Short mmCIF file of C-alpha atoms (C1' of nucleotides) in Angstrom, two decimals:
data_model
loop_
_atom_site.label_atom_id
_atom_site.label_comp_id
_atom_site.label_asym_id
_atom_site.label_seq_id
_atom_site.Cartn_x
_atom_site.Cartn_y
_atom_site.Cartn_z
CA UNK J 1 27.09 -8.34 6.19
CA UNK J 2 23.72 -7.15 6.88
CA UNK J 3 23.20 -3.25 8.15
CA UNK J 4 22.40 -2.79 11.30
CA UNK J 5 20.15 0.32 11.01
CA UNK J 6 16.16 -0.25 11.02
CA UNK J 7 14.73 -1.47 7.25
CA UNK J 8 12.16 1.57 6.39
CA UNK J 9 8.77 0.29 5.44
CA UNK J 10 9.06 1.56 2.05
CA UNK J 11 11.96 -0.93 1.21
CA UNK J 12 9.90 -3.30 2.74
CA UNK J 13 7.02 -2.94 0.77
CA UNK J 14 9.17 -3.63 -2.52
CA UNK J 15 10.63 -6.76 -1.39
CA UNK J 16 7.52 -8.96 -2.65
CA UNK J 17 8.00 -7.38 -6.22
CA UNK J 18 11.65 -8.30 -6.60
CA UNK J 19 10.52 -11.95 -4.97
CA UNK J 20 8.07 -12.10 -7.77
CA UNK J 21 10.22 -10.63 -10.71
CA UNK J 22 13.20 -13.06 -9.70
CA UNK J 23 11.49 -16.10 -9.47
CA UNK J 24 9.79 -15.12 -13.28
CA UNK J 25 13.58 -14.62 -14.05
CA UNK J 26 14.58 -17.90 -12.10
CA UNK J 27 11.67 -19.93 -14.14
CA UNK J 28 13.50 -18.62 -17.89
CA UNK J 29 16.72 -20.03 -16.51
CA UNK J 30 18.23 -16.62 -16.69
CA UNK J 31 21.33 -16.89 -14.07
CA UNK J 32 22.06 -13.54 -13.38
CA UNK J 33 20.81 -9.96 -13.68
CA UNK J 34 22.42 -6.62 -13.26
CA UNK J 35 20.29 -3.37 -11.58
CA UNK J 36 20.02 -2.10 -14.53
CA UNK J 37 18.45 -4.82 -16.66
CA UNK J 38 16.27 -5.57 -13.43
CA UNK J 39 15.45 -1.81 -13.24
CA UNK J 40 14.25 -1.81 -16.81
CA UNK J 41 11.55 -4.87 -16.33
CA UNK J 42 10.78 -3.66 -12.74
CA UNK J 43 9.72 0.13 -13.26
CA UNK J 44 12.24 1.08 -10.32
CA UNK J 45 14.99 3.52 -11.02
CA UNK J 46 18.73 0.88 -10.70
CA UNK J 47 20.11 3.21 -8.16
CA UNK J 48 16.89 2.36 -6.18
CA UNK J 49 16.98 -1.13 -6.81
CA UNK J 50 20.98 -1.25 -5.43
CA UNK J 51 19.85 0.72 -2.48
CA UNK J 52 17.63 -1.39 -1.41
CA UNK J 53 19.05 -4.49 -1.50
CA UNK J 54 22.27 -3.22 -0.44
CA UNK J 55 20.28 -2.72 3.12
CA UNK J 56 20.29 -6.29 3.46
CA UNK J 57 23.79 -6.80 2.69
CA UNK J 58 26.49 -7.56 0.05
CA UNK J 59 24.37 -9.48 -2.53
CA UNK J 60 25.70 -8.20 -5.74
CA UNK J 61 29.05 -8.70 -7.79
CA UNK J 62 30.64 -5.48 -9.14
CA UNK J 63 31.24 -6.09 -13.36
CA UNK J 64 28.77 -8.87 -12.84
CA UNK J 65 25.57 -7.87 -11.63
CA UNK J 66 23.58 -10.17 -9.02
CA UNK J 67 22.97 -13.93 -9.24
CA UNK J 68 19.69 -14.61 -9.70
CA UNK J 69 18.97 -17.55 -7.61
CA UNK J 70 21.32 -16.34 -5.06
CA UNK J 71 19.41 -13.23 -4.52
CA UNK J 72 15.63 -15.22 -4.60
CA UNK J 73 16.71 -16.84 -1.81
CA UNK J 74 18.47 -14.42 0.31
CA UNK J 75 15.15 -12.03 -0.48
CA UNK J 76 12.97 -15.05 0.45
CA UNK J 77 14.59 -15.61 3.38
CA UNK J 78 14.79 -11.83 4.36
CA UNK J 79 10.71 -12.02 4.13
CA UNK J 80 10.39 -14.99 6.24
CA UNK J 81 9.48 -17.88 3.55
CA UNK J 82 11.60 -20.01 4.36
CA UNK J 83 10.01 -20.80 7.34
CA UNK J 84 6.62 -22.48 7.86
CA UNK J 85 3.60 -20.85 9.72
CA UNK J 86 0.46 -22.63 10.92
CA UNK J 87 -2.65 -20.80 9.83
CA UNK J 88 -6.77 -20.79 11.12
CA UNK J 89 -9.38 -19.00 9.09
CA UNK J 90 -11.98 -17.30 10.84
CA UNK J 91 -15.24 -16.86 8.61
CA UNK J 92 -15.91 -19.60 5.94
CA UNK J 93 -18.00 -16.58 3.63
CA UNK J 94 -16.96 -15.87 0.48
CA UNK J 95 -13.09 -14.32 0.84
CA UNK J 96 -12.63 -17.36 3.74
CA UNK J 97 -13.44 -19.56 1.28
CA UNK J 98 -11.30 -17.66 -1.65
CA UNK J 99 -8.29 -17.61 0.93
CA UNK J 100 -8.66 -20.95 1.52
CA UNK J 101 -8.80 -22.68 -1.95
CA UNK J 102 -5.27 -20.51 -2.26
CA UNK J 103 -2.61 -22.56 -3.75
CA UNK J 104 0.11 -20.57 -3.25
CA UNK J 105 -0.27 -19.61 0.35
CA UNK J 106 0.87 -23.09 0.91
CA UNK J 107 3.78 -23.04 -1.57
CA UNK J 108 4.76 -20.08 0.58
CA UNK J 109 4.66 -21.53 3.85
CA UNK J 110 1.56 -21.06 5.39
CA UNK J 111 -0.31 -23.96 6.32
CA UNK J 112 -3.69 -23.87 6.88
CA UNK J 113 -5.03 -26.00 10.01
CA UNK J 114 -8.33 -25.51 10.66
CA UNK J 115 -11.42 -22.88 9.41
CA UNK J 116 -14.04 -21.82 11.43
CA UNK J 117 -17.64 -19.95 11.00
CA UNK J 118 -20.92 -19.37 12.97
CA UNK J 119 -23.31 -20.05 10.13
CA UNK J 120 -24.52 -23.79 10.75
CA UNK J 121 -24.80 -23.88 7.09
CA UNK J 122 -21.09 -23.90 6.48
CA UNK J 123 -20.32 -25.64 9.70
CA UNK J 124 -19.57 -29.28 8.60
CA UNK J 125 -18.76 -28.28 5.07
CA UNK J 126 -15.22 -29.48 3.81
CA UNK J 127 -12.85 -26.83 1.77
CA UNK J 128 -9.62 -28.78 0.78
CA UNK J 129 -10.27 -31.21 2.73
CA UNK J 130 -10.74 -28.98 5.73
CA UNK J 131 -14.09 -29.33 8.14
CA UNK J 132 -15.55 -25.74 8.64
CA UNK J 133 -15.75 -25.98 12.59
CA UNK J 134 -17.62 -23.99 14.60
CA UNK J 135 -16.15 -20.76 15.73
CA UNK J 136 -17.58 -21.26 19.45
CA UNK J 137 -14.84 -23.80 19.42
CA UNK J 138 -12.26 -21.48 18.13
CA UNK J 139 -10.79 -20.13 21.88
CA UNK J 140 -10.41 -24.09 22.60
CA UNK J 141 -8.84 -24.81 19.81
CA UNK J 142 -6.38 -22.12 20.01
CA UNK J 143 -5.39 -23.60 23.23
CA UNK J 144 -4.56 -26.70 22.24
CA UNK J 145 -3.33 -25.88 18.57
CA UNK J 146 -0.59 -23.61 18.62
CA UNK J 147 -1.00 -21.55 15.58
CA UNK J 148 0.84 -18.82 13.85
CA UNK J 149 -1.18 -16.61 12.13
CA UNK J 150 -5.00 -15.88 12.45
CA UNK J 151 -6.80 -14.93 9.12
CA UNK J 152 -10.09 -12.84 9.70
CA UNK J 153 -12.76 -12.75 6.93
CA UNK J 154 -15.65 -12.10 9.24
CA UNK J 155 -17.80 -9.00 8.61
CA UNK J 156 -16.32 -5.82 10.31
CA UNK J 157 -18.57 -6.05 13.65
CA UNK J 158 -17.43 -9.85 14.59
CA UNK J 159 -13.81 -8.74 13.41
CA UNK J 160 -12.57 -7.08 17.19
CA UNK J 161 -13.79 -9.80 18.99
CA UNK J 162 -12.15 -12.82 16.59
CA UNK J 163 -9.22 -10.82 16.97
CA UNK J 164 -9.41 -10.72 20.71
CA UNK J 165 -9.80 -14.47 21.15
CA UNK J 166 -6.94 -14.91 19.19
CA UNK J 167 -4.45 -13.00 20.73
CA UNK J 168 -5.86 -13.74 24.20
CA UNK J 169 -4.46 -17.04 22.79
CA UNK J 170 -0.69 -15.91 21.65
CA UNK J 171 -1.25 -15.93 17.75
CA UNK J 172 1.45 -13.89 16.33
CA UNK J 173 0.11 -12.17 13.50
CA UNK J 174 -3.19 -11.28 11.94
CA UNK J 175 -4.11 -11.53 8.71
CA UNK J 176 -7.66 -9.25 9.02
CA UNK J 177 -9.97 -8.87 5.57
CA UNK J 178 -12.38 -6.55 7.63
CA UNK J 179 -12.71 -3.37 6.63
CA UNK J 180 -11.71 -2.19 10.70
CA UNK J 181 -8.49 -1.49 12.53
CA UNK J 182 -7.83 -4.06 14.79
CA UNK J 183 -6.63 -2.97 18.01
CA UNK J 184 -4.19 -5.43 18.99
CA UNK J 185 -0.65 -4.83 21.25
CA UNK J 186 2.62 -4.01 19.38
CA UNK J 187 3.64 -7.84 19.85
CA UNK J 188 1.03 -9.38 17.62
CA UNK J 189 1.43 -8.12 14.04
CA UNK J 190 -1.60 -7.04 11.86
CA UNK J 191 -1.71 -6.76 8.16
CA UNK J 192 -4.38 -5.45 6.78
CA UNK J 193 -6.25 -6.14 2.97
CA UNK J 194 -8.78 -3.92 2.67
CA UNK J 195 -10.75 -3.96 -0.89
CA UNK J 196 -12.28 -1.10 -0.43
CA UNK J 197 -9.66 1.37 0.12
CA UNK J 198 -7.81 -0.16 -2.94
CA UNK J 199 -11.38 0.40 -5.23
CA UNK J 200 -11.78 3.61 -3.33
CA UNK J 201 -8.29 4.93 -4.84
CA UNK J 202 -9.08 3.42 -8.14
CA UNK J 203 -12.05 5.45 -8.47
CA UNK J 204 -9.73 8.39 -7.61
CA UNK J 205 -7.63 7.85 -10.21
CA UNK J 206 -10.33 7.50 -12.81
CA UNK J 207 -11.78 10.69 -11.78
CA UNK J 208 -8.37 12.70 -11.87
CA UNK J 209 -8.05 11.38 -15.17
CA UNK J 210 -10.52 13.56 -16.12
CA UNK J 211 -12.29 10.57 -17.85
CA UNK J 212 -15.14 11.14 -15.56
CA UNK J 213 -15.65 14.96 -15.45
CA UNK J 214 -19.23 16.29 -16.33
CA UNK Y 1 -11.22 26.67 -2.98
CA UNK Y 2 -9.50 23.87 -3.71
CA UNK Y 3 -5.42 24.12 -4.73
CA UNK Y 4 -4.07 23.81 -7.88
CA UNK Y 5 -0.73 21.88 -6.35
CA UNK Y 6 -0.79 18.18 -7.91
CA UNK Y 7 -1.93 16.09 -5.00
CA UNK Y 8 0.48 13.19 -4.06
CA UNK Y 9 0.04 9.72 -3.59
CA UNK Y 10 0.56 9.64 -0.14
CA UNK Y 11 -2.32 11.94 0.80
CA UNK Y 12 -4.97 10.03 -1.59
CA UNK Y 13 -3.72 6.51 0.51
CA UNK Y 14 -4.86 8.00 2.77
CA UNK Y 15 -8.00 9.68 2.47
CA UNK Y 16 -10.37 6.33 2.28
CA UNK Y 17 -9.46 5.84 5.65
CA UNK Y 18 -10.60 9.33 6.50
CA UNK Y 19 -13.80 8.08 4.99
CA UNK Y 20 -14.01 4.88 6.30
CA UNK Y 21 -13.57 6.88 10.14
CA UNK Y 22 -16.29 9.71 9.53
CA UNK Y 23 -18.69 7.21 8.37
CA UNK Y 24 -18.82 5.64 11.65
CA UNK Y 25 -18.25 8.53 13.31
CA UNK Y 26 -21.67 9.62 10.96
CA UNK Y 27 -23.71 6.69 12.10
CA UNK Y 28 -23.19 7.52 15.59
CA UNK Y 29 -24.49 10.69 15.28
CA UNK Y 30 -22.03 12.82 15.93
CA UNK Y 31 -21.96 16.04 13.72
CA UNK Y 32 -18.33 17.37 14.40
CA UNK Y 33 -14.55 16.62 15.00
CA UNK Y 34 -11.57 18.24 15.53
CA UNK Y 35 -8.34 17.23 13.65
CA UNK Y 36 -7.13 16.46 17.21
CA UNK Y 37 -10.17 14.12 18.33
CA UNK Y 38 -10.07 12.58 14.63
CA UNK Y 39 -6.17 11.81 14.96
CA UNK Y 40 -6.89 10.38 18.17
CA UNK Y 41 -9.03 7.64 17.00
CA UNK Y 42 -7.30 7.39 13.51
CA UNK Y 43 -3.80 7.34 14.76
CA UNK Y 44 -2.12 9.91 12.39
CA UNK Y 45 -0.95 12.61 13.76
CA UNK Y 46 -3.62 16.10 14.01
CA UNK Y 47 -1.12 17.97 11.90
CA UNK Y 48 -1.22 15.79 9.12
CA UNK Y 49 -5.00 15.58 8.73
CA UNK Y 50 -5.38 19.10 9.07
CA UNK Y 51 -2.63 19.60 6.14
CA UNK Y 52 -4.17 16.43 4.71
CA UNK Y 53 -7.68 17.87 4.42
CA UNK Y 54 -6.21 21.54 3.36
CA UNK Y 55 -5.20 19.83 -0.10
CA UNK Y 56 -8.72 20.17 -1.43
CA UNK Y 57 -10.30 23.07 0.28
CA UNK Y 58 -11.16 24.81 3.12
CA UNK Y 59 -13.10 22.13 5.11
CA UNK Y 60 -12.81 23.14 8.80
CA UNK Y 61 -13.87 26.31 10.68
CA UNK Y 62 -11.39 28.03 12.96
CA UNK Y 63 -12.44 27.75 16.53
CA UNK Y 64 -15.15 24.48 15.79
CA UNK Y 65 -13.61 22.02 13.82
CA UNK Y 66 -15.19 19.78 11.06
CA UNK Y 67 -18.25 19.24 10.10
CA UNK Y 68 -18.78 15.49 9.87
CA UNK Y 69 -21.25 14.79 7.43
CA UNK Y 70 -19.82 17.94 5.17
CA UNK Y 71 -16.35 15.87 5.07
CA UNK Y 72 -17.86 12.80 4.49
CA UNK Y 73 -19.53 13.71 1.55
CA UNK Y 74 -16.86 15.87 0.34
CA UNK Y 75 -13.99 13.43 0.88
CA UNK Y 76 -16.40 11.30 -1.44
CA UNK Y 77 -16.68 13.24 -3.25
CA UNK Y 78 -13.31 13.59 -3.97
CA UNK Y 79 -12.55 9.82 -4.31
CA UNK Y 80 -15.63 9.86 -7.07
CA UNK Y 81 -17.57 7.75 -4.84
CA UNK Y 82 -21.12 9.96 -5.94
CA UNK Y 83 -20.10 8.64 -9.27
CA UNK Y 84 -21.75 5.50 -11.37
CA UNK Y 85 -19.29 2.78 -12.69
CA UNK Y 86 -20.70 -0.44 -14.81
CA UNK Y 87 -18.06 -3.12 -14.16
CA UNK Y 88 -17.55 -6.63 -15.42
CA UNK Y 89 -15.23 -9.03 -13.75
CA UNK Y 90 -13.60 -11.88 -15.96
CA UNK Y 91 -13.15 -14.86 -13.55
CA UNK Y 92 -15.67 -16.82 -11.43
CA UNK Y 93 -13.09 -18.83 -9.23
CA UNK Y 94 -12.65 -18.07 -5.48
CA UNK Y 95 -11.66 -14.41 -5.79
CA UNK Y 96 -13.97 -13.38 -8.75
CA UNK Y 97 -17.28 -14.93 -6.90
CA UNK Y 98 -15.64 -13.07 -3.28
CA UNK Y 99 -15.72 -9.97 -5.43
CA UNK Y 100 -18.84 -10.41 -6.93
CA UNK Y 101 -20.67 -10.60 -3.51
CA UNK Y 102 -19.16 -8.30 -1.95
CA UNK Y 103 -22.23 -6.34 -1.53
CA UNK Y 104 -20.26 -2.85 -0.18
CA UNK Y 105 -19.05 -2.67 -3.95
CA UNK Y 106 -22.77 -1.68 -4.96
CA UNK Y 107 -23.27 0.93 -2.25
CA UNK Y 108 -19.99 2.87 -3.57
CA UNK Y 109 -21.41 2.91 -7.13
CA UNK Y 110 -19.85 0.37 -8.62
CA UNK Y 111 -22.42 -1.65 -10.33
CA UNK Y 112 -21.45 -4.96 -11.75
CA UNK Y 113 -22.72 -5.72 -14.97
CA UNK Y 114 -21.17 -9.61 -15.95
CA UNK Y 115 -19.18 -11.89 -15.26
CA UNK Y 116 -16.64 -14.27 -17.49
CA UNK Y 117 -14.97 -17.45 -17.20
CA UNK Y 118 -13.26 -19.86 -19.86
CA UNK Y 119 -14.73 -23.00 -17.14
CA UNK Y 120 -17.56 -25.00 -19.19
CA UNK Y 121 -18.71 -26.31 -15.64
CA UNK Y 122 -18.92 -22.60 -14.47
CA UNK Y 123 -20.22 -20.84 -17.71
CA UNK Y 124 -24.30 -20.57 -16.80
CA UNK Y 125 -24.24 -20.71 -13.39
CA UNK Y 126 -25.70 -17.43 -11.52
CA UNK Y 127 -23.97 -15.41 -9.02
CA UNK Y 128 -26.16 -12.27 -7.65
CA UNK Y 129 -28.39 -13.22 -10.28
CA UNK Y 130 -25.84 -12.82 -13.05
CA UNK Y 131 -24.83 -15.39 -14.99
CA UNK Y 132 -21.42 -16.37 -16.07
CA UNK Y 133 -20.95 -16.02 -19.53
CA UNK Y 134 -18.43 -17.34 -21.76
CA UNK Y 135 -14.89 -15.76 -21.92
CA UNK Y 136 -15.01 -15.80 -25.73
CA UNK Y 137 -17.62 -13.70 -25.38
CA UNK Y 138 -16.00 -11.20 -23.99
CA UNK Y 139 -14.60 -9.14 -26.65
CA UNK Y 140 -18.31 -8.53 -28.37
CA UNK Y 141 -19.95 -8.25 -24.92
CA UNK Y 142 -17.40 -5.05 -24.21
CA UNK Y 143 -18.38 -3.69 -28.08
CA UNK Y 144 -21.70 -3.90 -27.11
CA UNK Y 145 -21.52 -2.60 -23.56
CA UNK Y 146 -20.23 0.67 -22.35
CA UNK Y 147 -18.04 -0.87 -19.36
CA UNK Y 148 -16.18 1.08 -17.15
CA UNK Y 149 -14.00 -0.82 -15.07
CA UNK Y 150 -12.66 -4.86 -15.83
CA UNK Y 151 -12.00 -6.98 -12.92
CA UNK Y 152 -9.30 -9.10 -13.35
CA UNK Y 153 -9.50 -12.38 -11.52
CA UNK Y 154 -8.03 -15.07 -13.69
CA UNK Y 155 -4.46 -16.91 -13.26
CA UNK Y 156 -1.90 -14.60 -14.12
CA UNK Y 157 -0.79 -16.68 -17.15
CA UNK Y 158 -4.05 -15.12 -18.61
CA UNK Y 159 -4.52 -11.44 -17.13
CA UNK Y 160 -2.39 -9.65 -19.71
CA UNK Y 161 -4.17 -11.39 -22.54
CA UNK Y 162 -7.66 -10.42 -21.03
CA UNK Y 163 -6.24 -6.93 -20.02
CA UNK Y 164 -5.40 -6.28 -23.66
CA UNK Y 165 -9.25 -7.53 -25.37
CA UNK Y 166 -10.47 -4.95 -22.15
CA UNK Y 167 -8.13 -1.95 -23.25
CA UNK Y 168 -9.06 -2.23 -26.41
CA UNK Y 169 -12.22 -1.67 -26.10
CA UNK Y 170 -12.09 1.19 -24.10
CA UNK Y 171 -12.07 0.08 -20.66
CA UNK Y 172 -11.04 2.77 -18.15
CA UNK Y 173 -9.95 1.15 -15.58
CA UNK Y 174 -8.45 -2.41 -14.08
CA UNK Y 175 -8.80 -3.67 -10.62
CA UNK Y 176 -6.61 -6.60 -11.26
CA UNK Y 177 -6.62 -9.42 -8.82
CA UNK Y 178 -3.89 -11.67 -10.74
CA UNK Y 179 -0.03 -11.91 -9.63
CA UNK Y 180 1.21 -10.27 -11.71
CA UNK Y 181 2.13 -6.54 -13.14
CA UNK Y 182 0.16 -5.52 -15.94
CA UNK Y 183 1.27 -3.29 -18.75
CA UNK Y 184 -1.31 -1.08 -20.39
CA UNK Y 185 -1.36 2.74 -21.93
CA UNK Y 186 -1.37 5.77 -19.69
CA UNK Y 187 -5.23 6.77 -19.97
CA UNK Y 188 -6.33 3.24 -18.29
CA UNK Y 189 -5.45 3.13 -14.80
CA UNK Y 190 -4.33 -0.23 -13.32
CA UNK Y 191 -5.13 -0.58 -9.27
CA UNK Y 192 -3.68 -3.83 -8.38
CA UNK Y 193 -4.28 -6.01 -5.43
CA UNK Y 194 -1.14 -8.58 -4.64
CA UNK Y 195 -2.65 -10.38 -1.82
CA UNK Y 196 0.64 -12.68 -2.01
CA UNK Y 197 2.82 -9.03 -0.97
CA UNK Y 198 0.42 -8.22 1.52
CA UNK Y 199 0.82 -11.48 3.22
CA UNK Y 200 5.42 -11.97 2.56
CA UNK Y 201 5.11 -8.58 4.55
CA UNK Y 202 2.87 -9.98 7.60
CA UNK Y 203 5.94 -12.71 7.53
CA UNK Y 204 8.75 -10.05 7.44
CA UNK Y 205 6.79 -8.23 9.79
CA UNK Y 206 6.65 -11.41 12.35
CA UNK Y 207 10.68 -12.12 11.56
CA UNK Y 208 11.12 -8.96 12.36
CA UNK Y 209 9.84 -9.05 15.42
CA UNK Y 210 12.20 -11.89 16.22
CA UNK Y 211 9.23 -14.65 17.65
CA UNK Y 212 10.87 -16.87 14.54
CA UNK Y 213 14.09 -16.40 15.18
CA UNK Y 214 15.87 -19.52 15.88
"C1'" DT C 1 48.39 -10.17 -18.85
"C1'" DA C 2 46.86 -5.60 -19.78
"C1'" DT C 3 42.97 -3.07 -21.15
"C1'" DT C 4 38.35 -1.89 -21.30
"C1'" DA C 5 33.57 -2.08 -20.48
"C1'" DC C 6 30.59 -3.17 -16.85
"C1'" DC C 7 28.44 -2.97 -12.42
"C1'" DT C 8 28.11 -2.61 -7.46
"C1'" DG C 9 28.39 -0.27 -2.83
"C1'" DT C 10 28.43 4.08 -1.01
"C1'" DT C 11 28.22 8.84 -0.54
"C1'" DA C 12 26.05 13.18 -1.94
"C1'" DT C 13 22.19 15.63 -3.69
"C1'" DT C 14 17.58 16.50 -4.50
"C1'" DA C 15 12.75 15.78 -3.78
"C1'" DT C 16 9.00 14.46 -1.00
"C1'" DT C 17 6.61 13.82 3.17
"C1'" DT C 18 5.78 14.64 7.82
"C1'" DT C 19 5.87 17.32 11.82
"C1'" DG C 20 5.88 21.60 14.29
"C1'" DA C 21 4.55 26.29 15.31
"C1'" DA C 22 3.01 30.99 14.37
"C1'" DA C 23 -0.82 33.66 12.71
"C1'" DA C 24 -5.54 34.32 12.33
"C1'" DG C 25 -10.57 33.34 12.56
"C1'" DT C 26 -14.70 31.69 15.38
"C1'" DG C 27 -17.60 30.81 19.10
"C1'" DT C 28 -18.68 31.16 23.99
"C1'" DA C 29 -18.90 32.87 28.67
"C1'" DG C 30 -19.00 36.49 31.57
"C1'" DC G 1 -18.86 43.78 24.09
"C1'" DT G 2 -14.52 41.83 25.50
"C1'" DA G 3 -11.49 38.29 26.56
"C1'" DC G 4 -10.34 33.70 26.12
"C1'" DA G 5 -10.28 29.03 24.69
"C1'" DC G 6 -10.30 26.46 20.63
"C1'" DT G 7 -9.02 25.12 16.15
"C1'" DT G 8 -7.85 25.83 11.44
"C1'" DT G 9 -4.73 27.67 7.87
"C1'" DT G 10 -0.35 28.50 6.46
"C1'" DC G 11 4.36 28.73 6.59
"C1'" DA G 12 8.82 26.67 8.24
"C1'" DA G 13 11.71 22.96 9.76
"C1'" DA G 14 12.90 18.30 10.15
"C1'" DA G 15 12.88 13.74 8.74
"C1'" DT G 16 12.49 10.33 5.01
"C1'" DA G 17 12.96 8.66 0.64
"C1'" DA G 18 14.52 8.66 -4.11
"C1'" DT G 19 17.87 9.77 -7.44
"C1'" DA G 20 22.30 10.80 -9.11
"C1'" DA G 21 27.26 10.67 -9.00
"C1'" DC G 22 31.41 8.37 -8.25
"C1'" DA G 23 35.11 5.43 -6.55
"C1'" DG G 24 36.54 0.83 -6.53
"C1'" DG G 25 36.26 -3.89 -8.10
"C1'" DT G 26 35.29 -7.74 -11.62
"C1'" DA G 27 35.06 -10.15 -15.75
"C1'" DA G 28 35.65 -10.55 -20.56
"C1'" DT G 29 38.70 -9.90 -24.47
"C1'" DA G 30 42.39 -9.49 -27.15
#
DNA sequence: TATTACCTGTTATTATTTTGAAAAGTGTAG
DNA sequence: CTACACTTTTCAAAATAATAACAGGTAATA
């Protein structure tokens, strides 16, 4: 039985990593694992590993460990993909296009419906099939489409106002690539991938290293 | 002076966001900022940013504030953002040619050198006037080169193998792009970007919110 | 079927991170 | 020149998160 008390973020932010590491496990055939073992190709501590699963509920066997598929699906399921979500892409450029052309978003459930950019040179183009559309159209076409998720890969000064349009037009969640904070209201979930910040702390790391001191 | 105290993760996440804010806050023109204005706009909370910013020195003045520009700098300071990196990214697919024009990369110092790919069809072709070269050549091309930082942007069947020809030739650090973890020795520093976690949290974040619930 | 090694769920402990609040320095207005 | 408003630094408390310890089951084995 699942817990009722609110999943901290941190737990959260794990959940992909097990996903990943089981299905790897899942691919070898390998039936089931114990914390432990799981703990030892993971880099988490096992008590860790226990902890957090066990705030989803009883998933594990005492003397046995966990069973592998078992627990890829439960964890799958616990992160939403096993449902399906209709996706636009706003902003055909370079990471648009990247996003696009990305097979596994569509193994995981998010189907992309339609793209959209203001350059006329894109506008017309086809990416998997897709017509690049132009975004002037993108407020109608949320009101006749009724899509999921909004993916923004415009640069950061069109990124507030693409946002706007779509959750003027109920999206549910934001997928934004500019390097802003989206000011959206606490029903519409943002997610934010910002390169930057994760070369930014790179460089940090380099430089604490001591690899870089004059 | 700065403190001796190890600085923690949590505080360096952190601190390109600081530098993302003052930079605006630089090109409007305004030349200081409390903690208290600052957490206003950057939603943490004023306490933390002070205690934040008291990690590497004494930045503020009692009774004024910040200086904005003086942070800026020294917060890049920090991050080794007045530093020089020559970088090479193996990969010309979606991701690696996103990366490779993603012109903000130059303006933090991070200068790309080359770029790799095993495709025949894209080995020659130019992208910011570089032109892919051959994978194979990789190995000599690092001998030859003093490279910095590798960019990872090939399938993840193939990341460790390139990960390995970059550590041994001295590569400092990896901003790998593929799936998948990478292992490699203390004194290179992997920063990874799992753009299929960031988006299985956007979905646990909309379950969560219970619009999917059935 | 009894015994033993194994492993989880859970509780307790420790460490880390965040928040709060007192103490102290700075600038400004009268 | 003094008093006050402002804001940081620093220290303390509270909240979170990670790790360790342990009690209770399970499966394998003889």
């Amino acid at each position: 039985m699942a817990k009722e008390t609110k999943i901290s973020m941190a737990v959260i932010r794990r959940l992909p990593k097990y996903h990943r590491y089981l299905g790897e496990l899942l691919r070898k055939d390998i039936d089931r694992i114990s914390s432990k073992e799981l703990s030892e190709k993971i880099g988490f501590t096992a008590s860790q590993i226990r902890q957090d699963l066990n705030c989803f509920g009883d998933f594990g066997q005492q003397g046995y460990g966990y069973n592998v598929k078992d627990l890829y699906d439960q964890i799958g399921k616990i992160l939403g993909l096993d449902k399906n979500y209709k996706t636009v892409i706003v902003g055909a450029g370079n990471i648009g296009q990247a996003v696009a052309n990305y097979a596994k978003f569509e193994k995981l459930g998010f189907h992309l419906q339609a793209i959209f950019d203001k350059n006329p040179k894109l506008i017309g183009i086809k990416i998997r099939d897709i017509e690049v559309k132009d975004v002037d159209c993108l407020d109608t076409y949320l009101k006749e489409n009724t899509i999921d998720i909004g993916i923004i890969c415009v640069p950061k000064e069109h990124a507030q106002t693409i946002a706007d349009i779509m959750i003027k037009n109920g999206i549910k969640g934001i997928w934004n690539f500019a390097p802003t904070d989206l000011s959206a209201p606490d029903d519409v979930i943002v997610e934010n991938v910002h390169l930057s910040e994760s070369l930014m702390i790179l460089s940090y790391r380099l430089n604490e290293s001591e690899l870089f001191k004059e």
